[in-house]
Short mmCIF file of C-alpha atoms in Angstrom, two decimals:
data_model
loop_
_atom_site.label_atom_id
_atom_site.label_comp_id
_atom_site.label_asym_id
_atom_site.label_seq_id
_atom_site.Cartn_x
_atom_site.Cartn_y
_atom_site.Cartn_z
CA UNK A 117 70.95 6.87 156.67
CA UNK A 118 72.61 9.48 154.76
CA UNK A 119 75.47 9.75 156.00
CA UNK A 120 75.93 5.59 155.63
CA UNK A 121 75.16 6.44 151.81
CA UNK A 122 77.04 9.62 151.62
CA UNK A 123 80.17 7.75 152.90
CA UNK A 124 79.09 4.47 150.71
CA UNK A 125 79.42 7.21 147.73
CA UNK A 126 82.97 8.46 148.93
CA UNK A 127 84.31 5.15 149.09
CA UNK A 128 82.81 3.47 145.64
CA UNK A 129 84.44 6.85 144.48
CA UNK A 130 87.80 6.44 145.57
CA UNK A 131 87.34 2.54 144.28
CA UNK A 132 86.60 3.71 140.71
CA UNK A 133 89.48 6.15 140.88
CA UNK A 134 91.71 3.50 142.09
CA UNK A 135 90.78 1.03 139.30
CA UNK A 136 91.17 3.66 136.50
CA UNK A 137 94.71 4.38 137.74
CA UNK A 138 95.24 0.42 138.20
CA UNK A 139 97.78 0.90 141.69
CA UNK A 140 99.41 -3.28 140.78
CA UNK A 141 102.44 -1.66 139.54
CA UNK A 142 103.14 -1.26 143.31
CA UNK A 143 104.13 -4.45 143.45
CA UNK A 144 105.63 -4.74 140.03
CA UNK A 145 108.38 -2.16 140.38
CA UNK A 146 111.77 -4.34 141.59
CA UNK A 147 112.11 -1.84 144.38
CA UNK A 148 113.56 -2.85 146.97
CA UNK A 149 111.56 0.33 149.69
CA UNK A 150 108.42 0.62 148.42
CA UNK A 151 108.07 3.85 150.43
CA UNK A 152 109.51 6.19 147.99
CA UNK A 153 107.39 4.83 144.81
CA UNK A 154 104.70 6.10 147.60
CA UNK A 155 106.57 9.37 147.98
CA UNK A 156 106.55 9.36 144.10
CA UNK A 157 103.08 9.13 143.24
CA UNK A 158 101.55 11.53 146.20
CA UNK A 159 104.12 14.17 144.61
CA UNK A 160 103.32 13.56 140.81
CA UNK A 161 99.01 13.48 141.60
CA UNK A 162 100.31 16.96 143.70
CA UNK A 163 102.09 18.33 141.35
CA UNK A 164 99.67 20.40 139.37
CA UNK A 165 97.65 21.88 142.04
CA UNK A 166 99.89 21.86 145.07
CA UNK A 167 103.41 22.44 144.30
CA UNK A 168 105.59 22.58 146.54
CA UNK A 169 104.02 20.01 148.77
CA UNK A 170 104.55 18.16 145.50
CA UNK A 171 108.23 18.90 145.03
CA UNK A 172 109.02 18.40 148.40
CA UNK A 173 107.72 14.67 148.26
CA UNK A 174 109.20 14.17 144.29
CA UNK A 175 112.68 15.30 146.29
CA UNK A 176 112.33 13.21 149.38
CA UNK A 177 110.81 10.28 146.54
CA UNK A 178 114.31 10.54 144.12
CA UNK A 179 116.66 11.03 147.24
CA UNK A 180 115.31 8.09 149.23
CA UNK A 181 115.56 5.53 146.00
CA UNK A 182 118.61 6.81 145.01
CA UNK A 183 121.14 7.92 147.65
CA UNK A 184 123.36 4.68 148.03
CA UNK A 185 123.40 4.80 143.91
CA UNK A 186 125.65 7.63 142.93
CA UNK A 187 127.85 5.49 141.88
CA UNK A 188 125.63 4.84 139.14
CA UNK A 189 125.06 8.20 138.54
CA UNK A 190 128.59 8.88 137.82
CA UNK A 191 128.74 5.72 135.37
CA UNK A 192 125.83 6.27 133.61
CA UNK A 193 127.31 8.37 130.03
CA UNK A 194 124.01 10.55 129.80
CA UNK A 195 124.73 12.58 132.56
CA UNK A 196 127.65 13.39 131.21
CA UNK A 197 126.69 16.47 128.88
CA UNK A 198 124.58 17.61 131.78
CA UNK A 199 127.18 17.36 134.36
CA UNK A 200 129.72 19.28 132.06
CA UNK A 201 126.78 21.67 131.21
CA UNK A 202 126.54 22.34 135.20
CA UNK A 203 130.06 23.19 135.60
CA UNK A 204 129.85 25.34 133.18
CA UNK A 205 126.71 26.93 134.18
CA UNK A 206 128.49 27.62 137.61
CA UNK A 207 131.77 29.36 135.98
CA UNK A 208 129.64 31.71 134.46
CA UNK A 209 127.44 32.48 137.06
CA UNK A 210 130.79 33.11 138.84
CA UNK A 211 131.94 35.05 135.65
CA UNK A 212 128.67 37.23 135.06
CA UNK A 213 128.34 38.01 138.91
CA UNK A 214 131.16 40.06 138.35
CA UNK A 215 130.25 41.51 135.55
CA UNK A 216 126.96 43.03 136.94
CA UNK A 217 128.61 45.15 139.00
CA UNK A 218 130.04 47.14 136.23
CA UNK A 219 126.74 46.90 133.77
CA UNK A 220 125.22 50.53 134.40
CA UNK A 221 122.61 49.11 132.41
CA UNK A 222 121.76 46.66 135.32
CA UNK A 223 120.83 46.88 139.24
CA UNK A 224 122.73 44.17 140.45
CA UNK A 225 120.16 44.60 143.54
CA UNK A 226 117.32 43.06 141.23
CA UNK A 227 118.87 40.27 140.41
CA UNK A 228 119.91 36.81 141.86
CA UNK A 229 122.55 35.67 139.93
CA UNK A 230 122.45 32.32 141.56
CA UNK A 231 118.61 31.61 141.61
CA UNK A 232 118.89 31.55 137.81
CA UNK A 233 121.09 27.76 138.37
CA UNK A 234 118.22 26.25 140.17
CA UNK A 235 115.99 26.32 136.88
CA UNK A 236 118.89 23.69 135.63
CA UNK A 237 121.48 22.35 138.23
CA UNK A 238 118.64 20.24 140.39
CA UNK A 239 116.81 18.93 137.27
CA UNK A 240 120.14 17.53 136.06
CA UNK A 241 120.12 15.05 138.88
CA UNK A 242 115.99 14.80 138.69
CA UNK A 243 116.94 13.64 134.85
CA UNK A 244 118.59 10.66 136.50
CA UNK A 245 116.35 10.26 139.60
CA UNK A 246 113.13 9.56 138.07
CA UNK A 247 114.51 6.44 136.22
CA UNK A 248 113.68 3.71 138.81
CA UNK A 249 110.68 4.89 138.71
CA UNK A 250 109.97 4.45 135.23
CA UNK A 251 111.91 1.42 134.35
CA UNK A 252 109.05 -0.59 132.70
CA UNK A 253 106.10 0.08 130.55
CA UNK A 254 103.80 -0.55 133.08
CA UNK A 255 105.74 2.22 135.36
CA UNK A 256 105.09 4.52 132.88
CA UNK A 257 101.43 3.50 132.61
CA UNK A 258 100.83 4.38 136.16
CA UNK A 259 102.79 7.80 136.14
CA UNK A 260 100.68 8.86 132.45
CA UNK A 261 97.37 8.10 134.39
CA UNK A 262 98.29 9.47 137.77
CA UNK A 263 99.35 12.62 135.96
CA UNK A 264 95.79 12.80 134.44
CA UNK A 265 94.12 12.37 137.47
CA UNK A 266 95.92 15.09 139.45
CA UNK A 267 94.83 17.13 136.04
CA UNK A 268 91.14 17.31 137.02
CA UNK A 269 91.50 20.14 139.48
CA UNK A 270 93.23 22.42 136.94
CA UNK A 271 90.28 21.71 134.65
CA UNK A 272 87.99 21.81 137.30
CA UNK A 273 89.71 25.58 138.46
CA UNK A 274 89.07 26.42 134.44
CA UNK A 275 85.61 25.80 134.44
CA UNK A 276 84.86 27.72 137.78
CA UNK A 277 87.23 30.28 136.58
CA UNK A 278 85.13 30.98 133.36
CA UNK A 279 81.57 29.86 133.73
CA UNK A 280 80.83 31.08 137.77
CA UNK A 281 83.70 33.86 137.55
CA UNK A 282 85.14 32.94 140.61
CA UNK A 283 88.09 34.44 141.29
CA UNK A 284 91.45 33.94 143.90
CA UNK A 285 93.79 33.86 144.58
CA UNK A 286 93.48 31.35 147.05
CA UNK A 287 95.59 29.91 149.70
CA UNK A 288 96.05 27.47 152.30
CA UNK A 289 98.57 25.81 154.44
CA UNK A 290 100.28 28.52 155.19
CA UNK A 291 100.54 29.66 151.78
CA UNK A 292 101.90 26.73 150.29
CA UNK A 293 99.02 25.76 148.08
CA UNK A 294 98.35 28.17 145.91
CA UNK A 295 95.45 28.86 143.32
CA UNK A 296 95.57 31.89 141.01
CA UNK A 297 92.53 32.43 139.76
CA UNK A 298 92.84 35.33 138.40
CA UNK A 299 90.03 37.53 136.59
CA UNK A 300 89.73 37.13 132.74
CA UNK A 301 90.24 40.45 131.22
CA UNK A 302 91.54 41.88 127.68
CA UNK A 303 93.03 39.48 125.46
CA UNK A 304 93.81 37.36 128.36
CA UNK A 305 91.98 33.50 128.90
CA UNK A 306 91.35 30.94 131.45
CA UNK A 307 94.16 30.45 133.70
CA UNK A 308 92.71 28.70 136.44
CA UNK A 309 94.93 27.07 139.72
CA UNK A 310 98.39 28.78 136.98
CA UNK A 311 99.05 31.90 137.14
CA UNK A 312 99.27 32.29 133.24
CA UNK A 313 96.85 30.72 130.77
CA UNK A 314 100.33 29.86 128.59
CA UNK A 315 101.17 27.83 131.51
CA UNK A 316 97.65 26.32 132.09
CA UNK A 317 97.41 25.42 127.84
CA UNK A 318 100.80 23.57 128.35
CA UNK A 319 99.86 21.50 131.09
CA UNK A 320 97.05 20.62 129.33
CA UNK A 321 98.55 19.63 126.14
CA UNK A 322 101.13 17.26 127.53
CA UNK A 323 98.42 15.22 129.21
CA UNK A 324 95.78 15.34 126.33
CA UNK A 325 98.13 12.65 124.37
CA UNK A 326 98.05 10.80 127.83
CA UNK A 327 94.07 10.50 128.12
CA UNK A 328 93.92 9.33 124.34
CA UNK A 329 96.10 6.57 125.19
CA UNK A 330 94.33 5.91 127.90
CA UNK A 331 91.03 5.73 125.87
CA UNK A 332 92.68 3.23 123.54
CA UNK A 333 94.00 1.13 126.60
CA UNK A 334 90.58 1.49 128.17
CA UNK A 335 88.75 -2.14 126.79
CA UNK A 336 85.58 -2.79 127.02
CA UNK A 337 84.76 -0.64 130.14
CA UNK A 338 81.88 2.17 129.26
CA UNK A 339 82.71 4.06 132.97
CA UNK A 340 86.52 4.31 132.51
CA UNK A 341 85.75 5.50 128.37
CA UNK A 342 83.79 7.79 129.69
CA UNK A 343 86.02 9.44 132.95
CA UNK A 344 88.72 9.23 130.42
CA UNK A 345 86.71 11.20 127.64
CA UNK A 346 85.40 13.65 129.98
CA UNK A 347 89.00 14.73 131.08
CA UNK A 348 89.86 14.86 127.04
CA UNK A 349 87.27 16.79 126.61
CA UNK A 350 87.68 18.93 129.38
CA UNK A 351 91.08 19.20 128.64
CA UNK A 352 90.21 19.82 124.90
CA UNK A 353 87.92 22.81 125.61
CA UNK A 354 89.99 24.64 127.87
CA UNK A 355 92.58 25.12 126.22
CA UNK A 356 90.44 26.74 123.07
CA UNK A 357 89.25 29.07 126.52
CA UNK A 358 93.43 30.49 127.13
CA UNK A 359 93.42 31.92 124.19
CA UNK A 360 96.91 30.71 123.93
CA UNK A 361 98.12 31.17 120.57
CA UNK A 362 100.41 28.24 120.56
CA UNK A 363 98.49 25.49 122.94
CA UNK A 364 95.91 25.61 120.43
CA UNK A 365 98.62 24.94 117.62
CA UNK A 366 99.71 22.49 119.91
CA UNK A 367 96.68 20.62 120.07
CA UNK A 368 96.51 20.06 116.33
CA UNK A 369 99.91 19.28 116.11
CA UNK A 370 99.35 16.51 119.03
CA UNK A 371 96.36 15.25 117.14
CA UNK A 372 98.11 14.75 114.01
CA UNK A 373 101.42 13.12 115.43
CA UNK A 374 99.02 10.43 117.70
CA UNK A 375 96.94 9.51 114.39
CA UNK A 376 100.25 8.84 112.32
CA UNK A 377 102.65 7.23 115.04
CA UNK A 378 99.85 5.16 116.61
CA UNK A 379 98.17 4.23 113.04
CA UNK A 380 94.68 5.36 114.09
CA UNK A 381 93.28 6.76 111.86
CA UNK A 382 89.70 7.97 114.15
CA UNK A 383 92.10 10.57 115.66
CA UNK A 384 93.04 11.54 112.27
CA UNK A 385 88.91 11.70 111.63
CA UNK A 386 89.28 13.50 114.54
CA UNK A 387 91.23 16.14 113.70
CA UNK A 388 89.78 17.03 110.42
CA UNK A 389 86.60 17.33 111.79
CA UNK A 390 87.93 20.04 114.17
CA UNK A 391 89.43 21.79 111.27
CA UNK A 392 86.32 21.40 109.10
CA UNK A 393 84.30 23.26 111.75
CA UNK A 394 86.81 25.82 112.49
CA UNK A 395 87.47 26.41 108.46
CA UNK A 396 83.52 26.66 108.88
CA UNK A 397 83.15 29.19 111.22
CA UNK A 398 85.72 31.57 110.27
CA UNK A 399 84.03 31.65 106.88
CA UNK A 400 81.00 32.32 108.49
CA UNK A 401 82.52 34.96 110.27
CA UNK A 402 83.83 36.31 107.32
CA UNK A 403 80.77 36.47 105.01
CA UNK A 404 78.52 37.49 108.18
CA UNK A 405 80.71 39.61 110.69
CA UNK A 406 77.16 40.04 112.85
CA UNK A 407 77.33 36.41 113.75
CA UNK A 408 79.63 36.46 116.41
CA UNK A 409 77.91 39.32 118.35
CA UNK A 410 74.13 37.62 117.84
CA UNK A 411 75.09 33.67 118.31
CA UNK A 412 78.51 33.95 119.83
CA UNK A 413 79.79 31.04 117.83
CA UNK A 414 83.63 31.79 118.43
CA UNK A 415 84.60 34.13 121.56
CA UNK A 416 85.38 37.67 119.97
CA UNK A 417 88.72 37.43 122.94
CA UNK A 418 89.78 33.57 120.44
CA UNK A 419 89.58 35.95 117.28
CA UNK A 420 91.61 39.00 118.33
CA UNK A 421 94.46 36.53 119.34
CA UNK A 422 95.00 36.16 115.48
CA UNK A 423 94.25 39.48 114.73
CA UNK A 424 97.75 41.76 114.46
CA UNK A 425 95.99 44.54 114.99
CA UNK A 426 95.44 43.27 118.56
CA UNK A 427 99.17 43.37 119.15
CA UNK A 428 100.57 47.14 118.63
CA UNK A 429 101.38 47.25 122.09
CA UNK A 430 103.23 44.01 122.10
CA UNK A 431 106.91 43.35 120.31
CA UNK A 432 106.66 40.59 118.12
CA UNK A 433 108.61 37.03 118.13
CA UNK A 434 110.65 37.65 115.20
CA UNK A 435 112.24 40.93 116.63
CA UNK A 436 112.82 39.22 119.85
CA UNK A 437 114.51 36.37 118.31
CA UNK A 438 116.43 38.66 115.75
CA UNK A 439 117.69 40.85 118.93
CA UNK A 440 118.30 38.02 121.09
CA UNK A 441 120.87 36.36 118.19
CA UNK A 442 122.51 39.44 118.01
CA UNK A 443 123.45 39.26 121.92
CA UNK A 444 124.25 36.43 121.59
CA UNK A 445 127.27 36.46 119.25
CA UNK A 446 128.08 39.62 120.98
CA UNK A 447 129.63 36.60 123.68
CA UNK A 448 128.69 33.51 122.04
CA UNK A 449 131.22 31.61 125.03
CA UNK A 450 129.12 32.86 128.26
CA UNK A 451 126.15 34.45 127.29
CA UNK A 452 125.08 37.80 128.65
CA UNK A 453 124.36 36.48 131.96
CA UNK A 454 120.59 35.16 133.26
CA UNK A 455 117.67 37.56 133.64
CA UNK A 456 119.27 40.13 131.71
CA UNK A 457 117.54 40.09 128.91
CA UNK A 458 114.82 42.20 129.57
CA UNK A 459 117.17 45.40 130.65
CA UNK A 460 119.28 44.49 127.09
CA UNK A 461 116.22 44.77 125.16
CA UNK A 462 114.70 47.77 126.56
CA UNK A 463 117.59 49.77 126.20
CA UNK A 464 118.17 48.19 122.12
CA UNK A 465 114.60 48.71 121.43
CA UNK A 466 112.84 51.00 123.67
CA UNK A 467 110.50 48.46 123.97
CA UNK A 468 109.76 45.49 126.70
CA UNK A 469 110.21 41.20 126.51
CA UNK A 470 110.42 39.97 129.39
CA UNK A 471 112.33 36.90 127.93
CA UNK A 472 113.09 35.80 124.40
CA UNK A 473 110.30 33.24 124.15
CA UNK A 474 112.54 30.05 123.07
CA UNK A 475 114.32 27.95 125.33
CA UNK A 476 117.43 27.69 123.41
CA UNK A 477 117.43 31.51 122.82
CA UNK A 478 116.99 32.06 126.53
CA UNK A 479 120.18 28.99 127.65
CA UNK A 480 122.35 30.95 124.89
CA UNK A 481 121.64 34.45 126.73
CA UNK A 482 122.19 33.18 130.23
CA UNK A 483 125.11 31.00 129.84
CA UNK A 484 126.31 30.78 126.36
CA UNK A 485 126.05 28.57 123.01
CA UNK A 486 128.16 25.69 124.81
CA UNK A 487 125.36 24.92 127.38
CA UNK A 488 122.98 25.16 125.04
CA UNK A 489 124.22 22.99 122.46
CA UNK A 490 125.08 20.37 124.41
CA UNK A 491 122.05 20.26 126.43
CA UNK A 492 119.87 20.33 123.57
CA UNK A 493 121.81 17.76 121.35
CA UNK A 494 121.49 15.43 124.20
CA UNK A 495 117.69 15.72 124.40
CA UNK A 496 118.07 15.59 120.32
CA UNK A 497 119.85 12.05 120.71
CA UNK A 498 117.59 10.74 123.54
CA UNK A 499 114.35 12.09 121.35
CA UNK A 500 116.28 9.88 118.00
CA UNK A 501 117.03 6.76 120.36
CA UNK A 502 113.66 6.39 121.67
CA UNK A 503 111.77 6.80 118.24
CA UNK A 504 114.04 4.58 116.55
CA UNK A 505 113.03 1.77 119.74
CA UNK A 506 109.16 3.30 119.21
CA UNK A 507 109.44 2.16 115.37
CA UNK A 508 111.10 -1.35 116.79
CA UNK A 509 108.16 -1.89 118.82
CA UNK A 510 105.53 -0.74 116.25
CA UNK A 511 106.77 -3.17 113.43
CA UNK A 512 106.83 -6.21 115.73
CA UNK A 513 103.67 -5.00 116.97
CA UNK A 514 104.21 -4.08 120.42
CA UNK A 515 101.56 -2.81 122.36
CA UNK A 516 103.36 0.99 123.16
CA UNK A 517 100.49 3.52 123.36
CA UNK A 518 101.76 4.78 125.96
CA UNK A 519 105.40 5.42 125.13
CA UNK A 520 104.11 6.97 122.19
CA UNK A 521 102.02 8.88 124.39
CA UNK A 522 104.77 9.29 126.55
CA UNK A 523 107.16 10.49 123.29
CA UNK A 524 104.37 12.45 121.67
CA UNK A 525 103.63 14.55 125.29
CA UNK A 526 107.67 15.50 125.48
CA UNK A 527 107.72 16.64 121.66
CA UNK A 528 105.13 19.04 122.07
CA UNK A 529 106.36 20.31 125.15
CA UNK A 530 109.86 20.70 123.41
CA UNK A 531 107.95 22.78 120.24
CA UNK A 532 106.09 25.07 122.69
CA UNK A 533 109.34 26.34 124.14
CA UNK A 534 110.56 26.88 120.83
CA UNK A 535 107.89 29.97 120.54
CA UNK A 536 107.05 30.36 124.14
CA UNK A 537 108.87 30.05 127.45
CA UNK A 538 106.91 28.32 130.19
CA UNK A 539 109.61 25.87 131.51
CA UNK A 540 110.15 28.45 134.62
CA UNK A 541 107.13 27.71 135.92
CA UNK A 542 108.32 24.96 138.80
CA UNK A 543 105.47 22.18 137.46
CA UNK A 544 106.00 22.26 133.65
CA UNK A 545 109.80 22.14 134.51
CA UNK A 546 109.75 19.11 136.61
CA UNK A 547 107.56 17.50 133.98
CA UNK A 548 110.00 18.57 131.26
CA UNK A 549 112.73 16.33 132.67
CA UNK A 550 110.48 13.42 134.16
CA UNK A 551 109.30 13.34 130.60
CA UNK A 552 112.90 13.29 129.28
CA UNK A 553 114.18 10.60 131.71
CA UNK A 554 111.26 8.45 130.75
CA UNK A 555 112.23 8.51 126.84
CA UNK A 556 115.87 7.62 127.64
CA UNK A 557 114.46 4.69 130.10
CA UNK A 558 112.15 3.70 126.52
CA UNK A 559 115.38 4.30 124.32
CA UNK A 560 117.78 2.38 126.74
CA UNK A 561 115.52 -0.76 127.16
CA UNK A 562 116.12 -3.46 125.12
CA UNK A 563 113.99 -6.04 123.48
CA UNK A 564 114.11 -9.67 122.93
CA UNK A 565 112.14 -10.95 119.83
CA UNK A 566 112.84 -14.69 121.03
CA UNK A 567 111.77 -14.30 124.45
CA UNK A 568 109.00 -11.35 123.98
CA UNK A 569 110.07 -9.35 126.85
CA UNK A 570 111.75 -5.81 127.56
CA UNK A 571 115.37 -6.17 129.19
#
């Protein structure tokens, strides 16, 4: 008897889960093999917490779909910039490997010229790959809501990772699936399945716009509200627990955009009720230091992260930035050459940075302003062209929550590595460009007024 319920459980489980993600857009896609849309969602629920099972099937996914379509690839004018970037990105790997043998300032032995390509040269092609995949609104549904449900073990790694202390790392399948969990100490956060709580707060912040679309697409059903709500929330909270300086900018700022692009103004509400309460607190703090150590209202770890006095042993982002410019126009053409960076600016400033936390910074030092200005015009213009349809669809009152969740998700993303740099971890990346091909899928569609539909 209870096994019959336990397994009755499982299965209204799996039922529920299955109706929240809403799987009819199987049969909606115009795909002619419905095995790599399969291939596609396995990969993108994987993604999170088991990556390179998840990148394997995302590979297999795009290749499958698209191997008898390169034609179109070559046609298609936004790969262009990235397909000129690429051949540029491989002359100066060509160029610097040469160089590195005369740098005395460098062990050519430490570093792979070459591995430094595959953070760009595959994702060019990904860029164009995902597209079938997100062709219609409904497409894009399913991939916001899958990516939210292959969210819930990184928040449910956080929570074990802070409240039971349970640490890792753990791993199985012969080491493929890998969860950190490492032990909170210092200044450091909650990190949980990522091996850096900056990585886990970005994560989290591209799919928090994600569940409040989902809330607002959610009608009328009290046990989808409150799945949905509980991932927000758990979402919400763990990121305050990093201590992440910028993913807890980044949730205000994703707050603010969602209440003024969507015109709802509860998220607004929202949002100035969090800042009320932290105004609040720090005032409290302020007037009654003792509070924190007898209630524990904010975590004394929160408060030091905005505290400079926490930071002597750390260089600060404007005299990375400031150095990194400077070595820059010292070969504005190539670059200095990837991975560098860090021997540069320990021998400038007698001091360490590992990189020069902003992604255009860090595409300017490895391969020069060329690659870096066109790649990040282009996501400039594909950003511009899907807004500009986004505002289309919001004066004729198209339902788009999602796009704009979609839109919202990539913009905050983009502003994170403009002060941090946690595109090289393999997960954020991939999302970084499945994000960016579906805004130039949303910018690319067109819409007919007469006949109510997306071409």
């Amino acid at each position: 008897m209870g096994r019959r319920f336990e397994s009755c459980r499982k299965r209204n489980f799996f039922f529920r889960l299955h109706k929240l993600i809403n799987l009819k857009v199987v049969n909606s896609i115009a795909l002619k093999n419905k095995i790599p849309l399969y291939f596609y969602y396995i990969g993108l629920f994987l993604l999170p917490s088991a990556f390179v099972i998840s990148s394997f099937l995302l590979l297999i996914a795009v290749i499958a779909e698209n191997y008898n379509k390169l034609n179109q690839f070559i046609k298609d004018k936004w790969n262009y910039p990235f397909i000129i970037s690429g051949l540029i990105i491989l002359l100066t790997s060509f160029i610097h490997g040469n160089n590195y043998a005369s740098n005395k300032l460098i062990n050519p032995d430490q570093i792979n010229i070459w591995a430094g390509t595959f953070n760009w040269l595959p994702f060019f092609f990904l860029f164009w790959g995902f597209q079938p995949f997100l062709k219609t609104k409904l497409s894009r549904e399913i991939s916001s809501k899958i990516i939210i449900a292959g969210t819930i073990p990184v928040i449910f790694s956080g929570f074990i990772q802070y409240f039971f202390k349970i640490y890792g790392p753990f791993k199985t399948f012969f080491g493929l699936l890998v969860w950190y969990q490492k032990p909170i100490y210092g200044l450091s956060g909650v990190s949980g399945l990522f091996s850096n709580e900056n990585y886990t707060g970005c994560w989290l912040n591209i799919i928090v716009p994600f569940c409040i679309a989902s809330f607002f697409a959610t009608k009328n059903n009290f046990l989808k509200k409150g799945i949905i709500s509980s991932i927000l929330l758990g979402s919400i909270s763990l990121i305050m627990l990093t201590n992440s300086r910028s993913a807890i900018l980044s949730l205000f700022i994703t707050f603010g955009l969602f209440a003024i692009s969507s015109g709802e103004i509860w998220v607004l509400f929202i949002l100035l009720i969090l800042i009320i309460l932290i105004v609040f607190a720090f005032i409290l703090i302020t007037y009654n230091p003792n509070i924190i150590s007898n209630y524990e209202l904010v975590p004394n770890k929160f408060l030091q992260e905005f505290d400079k006095n926490s930071f002597s042993d750390r260089e600060l982002r404007i005299e990375i930035w400031l150095t990194s410019i400077n070595l820059i126009f010292k070969n504005p053409l190539i670059g200095i050459g990837p991975s560098v960076f860090p021997y540069m600016y320990t021998s400038i400033r007698d001091a360490f940075a590992g990189h020069p936390h902003n992604l255009f910074l860090e595409l300017s030092l490895s391969y020069g302003l060329i690659v870096s200005t066109i790649i990040f015009l282009t996501i400039i213009l594909l950003l511009y062209k899907s807004y500009v349809k986004l505002k289309f669809e919001k004066d004729n009152k198209i339902n788009s929550v999602f796009d704009i969740a979609w839109f919202i998700s990539f913009v905050i993303l983009l502003i994170s590595q403009m002060v941090d740099i946690q595109y090289f971890d393999g997960r954020i990346s991939i999302l970084f460009w499945l994000l960016l091909s579906g805004l130039k899928v949303i910018g690319n569609n067109k819409y007919s007024i007469k006949k109510n539909i997306l071409i």
